[in-house]
Amino acid sequence: GGLSVATNGVEDWEDDVQLHGPHILRPKWRWFGAEWERLDFIAGAIFTMGAVSYTGMTAVEFPVFSLDEETKRAFELYPGLLGGICFVVGSYCYCAEFNESWSLLCYRPQRIAWWLNLFNLTGSFGFLLCAVLAFFDLDLELKSLELFVGYLGGSLLFLASSYLMFLEVINPNDVEVDEFEMFG
């Protein structure tokens, strides 16, 4: 983890930075820089695909689209499934980047990033659960439970992980914290 100046394989790295003040070097601003060798970049790209998929899924509900019920149902099912899969895969990539291993067997609750990844991965499974259950005809009571547990639970976990992302940014050295300090 940590920030670094991207040299893009160029020996003269000074071309990639700008001078801010007399002693501070910062990377030049880039609107979009594809860094496919970085797992966190790949995870972010996968999350973006999932978010776009969910946006498309919810957009068909607007009355502007006059779709027949079968087409509308397809636009609700498949983008939701793709979005759920993207969220789970993206979360897994973030976990692998944090663990520095493809194994999920890493227990470090004293680290903010561990909680962030746990909340992201669990919330992602909530969205995937809803997407899979949407393929089945469930009675109204089960459908309400699916929406409550999956989407609301997943959204609240994403909200919690978003807050923890702020803590990650303002604590860039990724120091270990006491669990009571983190939540109290």
Coordinates of C-alpha atoms in Angstrom, one line a residue:
G1 CA 0.0 0.0 0.0
G2 CA 0.9 3.7 0.1
L3 CA 1.3 6.4 -2.4
S4 CA 4.1 6.5 -4.9
V5 CA 5.1 8.6 -7.9
A6 CA 4.3 6.6 -11.0
T7 CA 7.3 6.7 -13.3
N8 CA 5.7 4.7 -16.1
G9 CA 9.0 3.0 -16.7
V10 CA 10.8 6.3 -17.5
E11 CA 14.2 6.8 -16.0
D12 CA 13.8 10.5 -15.7
W13 CA 11.0 10.5 -13.1
E14 CA 11.1 14.3 -12.7
D15 CA 9.0 14.6 -15.9
D16 CA 6.1 12.9 -14.0
V17 CA 6.0 15.3 -11.0
Q18 CA 5.3 19.0 -10.4
L19 CA 7.0 21.2 -7.9
H20 CA 4.6 22.6 -5.3
G21 CA 6.4 25.0 -3.0
P22 CA 10.2 25.0 -2.5
H23 CA 10.5 21.3 -1.3
I24 CA 7.4 19.3 -2.1
L25 CA 7.1 17.0 -5.1
R26 CA 3.6 15.7 -6.0
P27 CA 2.5 13.5 -8.9
K28 CA 1.0 15.4 -11.8
W29 CA -2.7 15.3 -12.0
R30 CA -4.2 12.7 -14.5
W31 CA -7.8 12.5 -15.4
F32 CA -7.5 8.8 -16.1
G33 CA -4.5 6.7 -15.9
A34 CA -4.8 3.0 -16.6
E35 CA -2.6 1.1 -14.2
W36 CA -3.6 -2.4 -15.0
E37 CA -0.7 -3.9 -13.1
R38 CA -2.1 -2.6 -9.8
L39 CA -4.7 -4.8 -8.2
D40 CA -6.5 -1.9 -6.5
F41 CA -6.9 -0.2 -9.9
I42 CA -8.4 -3.4 -11.3
A43 CA -10.8 -3.7 -8.4
G44 CA -11.9 -0.1 -8.8
A45 CA -12.6 -0.7 -12.6
I46 CA -14.6 -3.8 -11.7
F47 CA -16.6 -1.8 -9.1
T48 CA -17.3 0.8 -11.7
M49 CA -18.7 -1.8 -14.1
G50 CA -20.9 -3.1 -11.3
A51 CA -22.2 0.4 -10.5
V52 CA -22.9 1.1 -14.1
S53 CA -24.8 -2.2 -14.4
Y54 CA -26.9 -1.4 -11.3
T55 CA -27.6 2.1 -12.7
G56 CA -28.9 0.6 -15.9
M57 CA -31.0 -1.8 -13.9
T58 CA -32.7 1.0 -12.0
A59 CA -33.0 3.3 -15.0
V60 CA -35.6 1.0 -16.8
E61 CA -38.0 1.8 -14.0
F62 CA -38.4 5.4 -15.2
P63 CA -41.6 5.9 -17.2
V64 CA -39.7 7.4 -20.1
F65 CA -38.8 3.8 -21.2
S66 CA -41.8 2.1 -22.7
L67 CA -40.6 -1.5 -22.6
D68 CA -42.7 -4.6 -22.6
E69 CA -42.7 -6.6 -19.3
E70 CA -40.4 -9.3 -20.6
T71 CA -37.7 -6.9 -21.7
K72 CA -38.1 -4.9 -18.6
R73 CA -37.7 -8.1 -16.5
A74 CA -34.5 -9.0 -18.4
F75 CA -33.1 -5.5 -17.7
E76 CA -33.8 -6.0 -14.0
L77 CA -32.4 -9.5 -13.7
Y78 CA -29.2 -9.6 -15.8
P79 CA -27.6 -6.2 -14.9
G80 CA -28.4 -6.9 -11.2
L81 CA -26.6 -10.3 -11.5
L82 CA -23.6 -8.7 -13.3
G83 CA -23.5 -5.9 -10.8
G84 CA -23.5 -8.3 -7.8
I85 CA -20.8 -10.4 -9.4
C86 CA -18.7 -7.3 -10.1
F87 CA -19.1 -6.1 -6.5
V88 CA -18.0 -9.5 -5.1
V89 CA -15.0 -9.9 -7.5
G90 CA -14.0 -6.2 -6.9
S91 CA -14.2 -6.7 -3.1
Y92 CA -12.2 -9.9 -3.3
C93 CA -9.5 -8.1 -5.3
Y94 CA -9.3 -5.4 -2.6
C95 CA -9.0 -8.1 0.0
A96 CA -6.3 -9.8 -2.0
E97 CA -4.4 -6.5 -2.3
F98 CA -4.7 -5.9 1.5
N99 CA -3.7 -9.5 2.4
E100 CA -0.9 -9.5 -0.3
S101 CA -2.2 -12.9 -1.1
W102 CA -5.2 -14.5 -2.9
S103 CA -6.2 -16.2 0.3
L104 CA -9.0 -14.6 2.4
L105 CA -7.6 -16.2 5.5
C106 CA -6.2 -13.0 7.1
Y107 CA -7.4 -11.9 10.4
R108 CA -6.2 -8.4 11.3
P109 CA -9.1 -6.6 13.0
Q110 CA -6.7 -3.9 14.4
R111 CA -6.3 -2.5 10.9
I112 CA -8.9 -0.2 9.4
A113 CA -8.4 -1.7 5.9
W114 CA -9.4 -5.1 7.3
W115 CA -12.8 -3.8 8.5
L116 CA -13.2 -1.8 5.2
N117 CA -12.7 -5.0 3.2
L118 CA -14.9 -7.1 5.4
F119 CA -17.8 -4.6 5.1
N120 CA -17.3 -4.3 1.3
L121 CA -17.2 -8.1 0.7
T122 CA -20.2 -8.8 3.0
G123 CA -22.2 -6.0 1.4
S124 CA -21.3 -7.3 -2.0
F125 CA -22.7 -10.7 -1.1
G126 CA -25.9 -9.0 0.0
F127 CA -26.3 -7.4 -3.5
L128 CA -25.4 -10.7 -5.2
L129 CA -27.9 -12.6 -3.0
C130 CA -30.7 -10.2 -4.1
A131 CA -29.7 -10.6 -7.7
V132 CA -29.8 -14.4 -7.6
L133 CA -33.1 -14.5 -5.7
A134 CA -34.7 -12.2 -8.2
F135 CA -34.6 -15.1 -10.7
F136 CA -37.1 -17.0 -8.6
D137 CA -40.7 -16.3 -8.1
L138 CA -40.9 -15.6 -4.3
D139 CA -44.0 -14.7 -2.4
L140 CA -44.3 -11.1 -1.2
E141 CA -43.1 -11.9 2.3
L142 CA -39.9 -13.6 1.1
K143 CA -39.3 -10.8 -1.5
S144 CA -39.5 -8.2 1.2
L145 CA -37.1 -10.1 3.4
E146 CA -34.7 -10.5 0.4
L147 CA -34.8 -6.7 -0.3
F148 CA -34.4 -5.8 3.4
V149 CA -31.5 -8.2 4.1
G150 CA -29.7 -7.9 0.7
Y151 CA -30.1 -4.4 -0.6
L152 CA -30.5 -2.5 2.7
G153 CA -28.0 -4.6 4.5
G154 CA -25.5 -4.4 1.6
S155 CA -26.1 -0.6 1.3
L156 CA -25.5 -0.1 5.1
L157 CA -22.3 -2.1 4.9
F158 CA -21.1 -0.1 1.9
L159 CA -21.9 3.1 3.8
A160 CA -19.8 1.8 6.8
S161 CA -16.9 0.9 4.4
S162 CA -17.2 4.4 2.8
Y163 CA -16.7 6.0 6.2
L164 CA -13.7 3.7 6.9
M165 CA -12.2 4.8 3.5
F166 CA -12.1 8.4 4.9
L167 CA -10.2 7.0 7.9
E168 CA -7.8 5.2 5.6
V169 CA -7.1 8.4 3.6
I170 CA -6.5 10.6 6.6
N171 CA -4.3 7.9 8.2
P172 CA -2.0 7.0 5.3
N173 CA 0.6 5.2 7.3
D174 CA -2.0 2.4 8.0
V175 CA -1.1 2.2 11.7
E176 CA -2.7 -0.4 13.9
V177 CA -5.5 1.1 16.0
D178 CA -7.2 -0.1 19.2
E179 CA -10.7 -1.5 18.4
F180 CA -12.2 0.8 21.0
E181 CA -10.5 3.9 19.5
M182 CA -11.8 3.0 16.1
F183 CA -15.5 2.7 17.1
G184 CA -15.7 5.1 20.0

